[in-house]
Amino acid sequence: MRRPLSRRFALTSMSALAVLALAIGGVGAGTPAPPPGIALERLSVTTPLTNKTPRPTALPGLPSVAPAAAGTAASGTAKAAPQPARPHQAPVNCAKVKCVALTFDDGPGPYTAQLLKHLEADGAKATFFLLGQQVRQHPELVEAQAKAGMELGNHSWDHPQLSALKKKSMNSQIRRTNQAIVKASGGTRAVFLRPPYGDLLRSQRGQVTMPLALWDVDTLDWKTRSTKATVRAAAAAQPGDIVLMHDIHESTVRAVPQIVKKLRAKGIHLVTLSTLMGGKVKEHIEYGAGLRPDR
Ligand code: NI
């Protein structure tokens, strides 16, 4: 990884983080504050961005088409025979009920198909922050995500530190990834941009029209690689929180059914980020508290 060591452990002032915690239905309220300096995905220097293990083109366990979604995709057939209800949730009003947005970064990868199975079995929605290079490698997974009603987000092409890039390169990272997502998903656009490591210069933010999606709860799943620790961290999410995880880790994917169960037991709906925001997603708005506030 080419992370400048000197920047890895630059601490973030928690008070400044609190300032950035936008009023999105109680974000941060009651959330146990993570220790300073480890709240940022930027520290995920060990996250393998390129899996050295050769990947099969078709991952085991992935349905080529989400069964119940297949019928609704072809609108012309809907009238001929009643189709089973689309597995999408009825609209959830997060202004009235408790909601949490689970988000998964750096995929799609070898465990994404299994994660989709878990989410669909539980009727839960999530948002995936995809790397363009992974999308190109596994377009079928992105298509399955879109068909399952998951939300898609842009996490750059190959996970560079965007703050180190010139405008042209940064734009290229974002644009190519957006294009790859639309192509792979069959027309679904990425709604949000999550800059790798939450790192984007303040001066760069004005150049990005996509809303920035950060996070409120960093599960540190990439670091612990522990299903138990990931369940504990994610299940501590409070209503309004955005939870950061990585579906490139098997330990994380294993944690998801328990996370869903525990949050549901607290009356929390698992929704996409857009739903969490009440559908009022705006450009140039930063959602979540995880962005470096100091630059
Ligand atoms: Ni990442």
mmCIF file of N, CA and C in Angstrom, residues 3 5 10 48 53 79-80 87 111 133 150 156 179 215 250 253 257 261-262:
data_model
loop_
_atom_site.group_PDB
_atom_site.id
_atom_site.type_symbol
_atom_site.label_atom_id
_atom_site.label_comp_id
_atom_site.label_asym_id
_atom_site.label_seq_id
_atom_site.Cartn_x
_atom_site.Cartn_y
_atom_site.Cartn_z
ATOM 1 N N ARG A 3 0.496 4.170 1.429
ATOM 2 C CA ARG A 3 0.006 5.184 2.353
ATOM 3 C C ARG A 3 1.184 5.877 2.999
ATOM 4 N N LEU A 5 3.260 7.087 5.635
ATOM 5 C CA LEU A 5 3.237 6.739 7.051
ATOM 6 C C LEU A 5 2.922 7.937 7.922
ATOM 7 N N ALA A 10 -2.398 10.594 11.700
ATOM 8 C CA ALA A 10 -2.788 11.961 12.011
ATOM 9 C C ALA A 10 -4.121 11.915 12.733
ATOM 10 N N PRO A 48 -6.732 -5.048 1.997
ATOM 11 C CA PRO A 48 -6.221 -5.455 0.685
ATOM 12 C C PRO A 48 -7.136 -4.921 -0.403
ATOM 13 N N THR A 53 -5.513 -13.358 -4.686
ATOM 14 C CA THR A 53 -6.051 -14.645 -5.077
ATOM 15 C C THR A 53 -6.856 -14.480 -6.360
ATOM 16 N N LYS A 79 -48.234 -7.581 -16.547
ATOM 17 C CA LYS A 79 -49.683 -7.628 -16.719
ATOM 18 C C LYS A 79 -50.157 -9.029 -17.044
ATOM 19 N N ALA A 80 -49.311 -9.803 -17.704
ATOM 20 C CA ALA A 80 -49.704 -11.126 -18.143
ATOM 21 C C ALA A 80 -49.969 -12.047 -16.947
ATOM 22 N N PRO A 87 -38.856 -7.812 -3.782
ATOM 23 C CA PRO A 87 -38.326 -7.951 -2.432
ATOM 24 C C PRO A 87 -37.902 -6.623 -1.816
ATOM 25 N N TYR A 111 -16.943 -12.240 -1.107
ATOM 26 C CA TYR A 111 -17.996 -12.540 -0.126
ATOM 27 C C TYR A 111 -19.268 -11.738 -0.363
ATOM 28 N N GLN A 133 -12.516 -0.621 -10.182
ATOM 29 C CA GLN A 133 -11.768 -1.771 -10.690
ATOM 30 C C GLN A 133 -12.429 -3.086 -10.273
ATOM 31 N N MET A 150 -30.468 -2.782 -3.449
ATOM 32 C CA MET A 150 -29.429 -2.153 -2.629
ATOM 33 C C MET A 150 -29.024 -0.832 -3.289
ATOM 34 N N SER A 156 -14.327 5.468 -5.593
ATOM 35 C CA SER A 156 -13.172 5.714 -6.466
ATOM 36 C C SER A 156 -12.850 4.483 -7.310
ATOM 37 N N GLN A 179 -19.294 5.459 -14.376
ATOM 38 C CA GLN A 179 -19.632 4.829 -15.657
ATOM 39 C C GLN A 179 -19.668 3.308 -15.531
ATOM 40 N N TRP A 215 -19.398 8.376 7.545
ATOM 41 C CA TRP A 215 -19.934 7.368 8.467
ATOM 42 C C TRP A 215 -19.934 7.924 9.874
ATOM 43 N N GLU A 250 -14.516 -11.808 5.103
ATOM 44 C CA GLU A 250 -15.476 -12.856 5.428
ATOM 45 C C GLU A 250 -16.032 -12.667 6.838
ATOM 46 N N VAL A 253 -18.930 -10.308 6.705
ATOM 47 C CA VAL A 253 -20.140 -10.867 6.091
ATOM 48 C C VAL A 253 -20.819 -11.838 7.052
ATOM 49 N N PRO A 257 -25.890 -11.186 9.679
ATOM 50 C CA PRO A 257 -27.187 -11.657 10.199
ATOM 51 C C PRO A 257 -27.390 -11.288 11.676
ATOM 52 N N LYS A 261 -30.227 -8.751 13.261
ATOM 53 C CA LYS A 261 -31.103 -9.249 14.326
ATOM 54 C C LYS A 261 -31.062 -8.325 15.545
ATOM 55 N N LYS A 262 -29.868 -7.928 15.935
ATOM 56 C CA LYS A 262 -29.715 -7.101 17.142
ATOM 57 C C LYS A 262 -30.303 -5.701 16.940
#
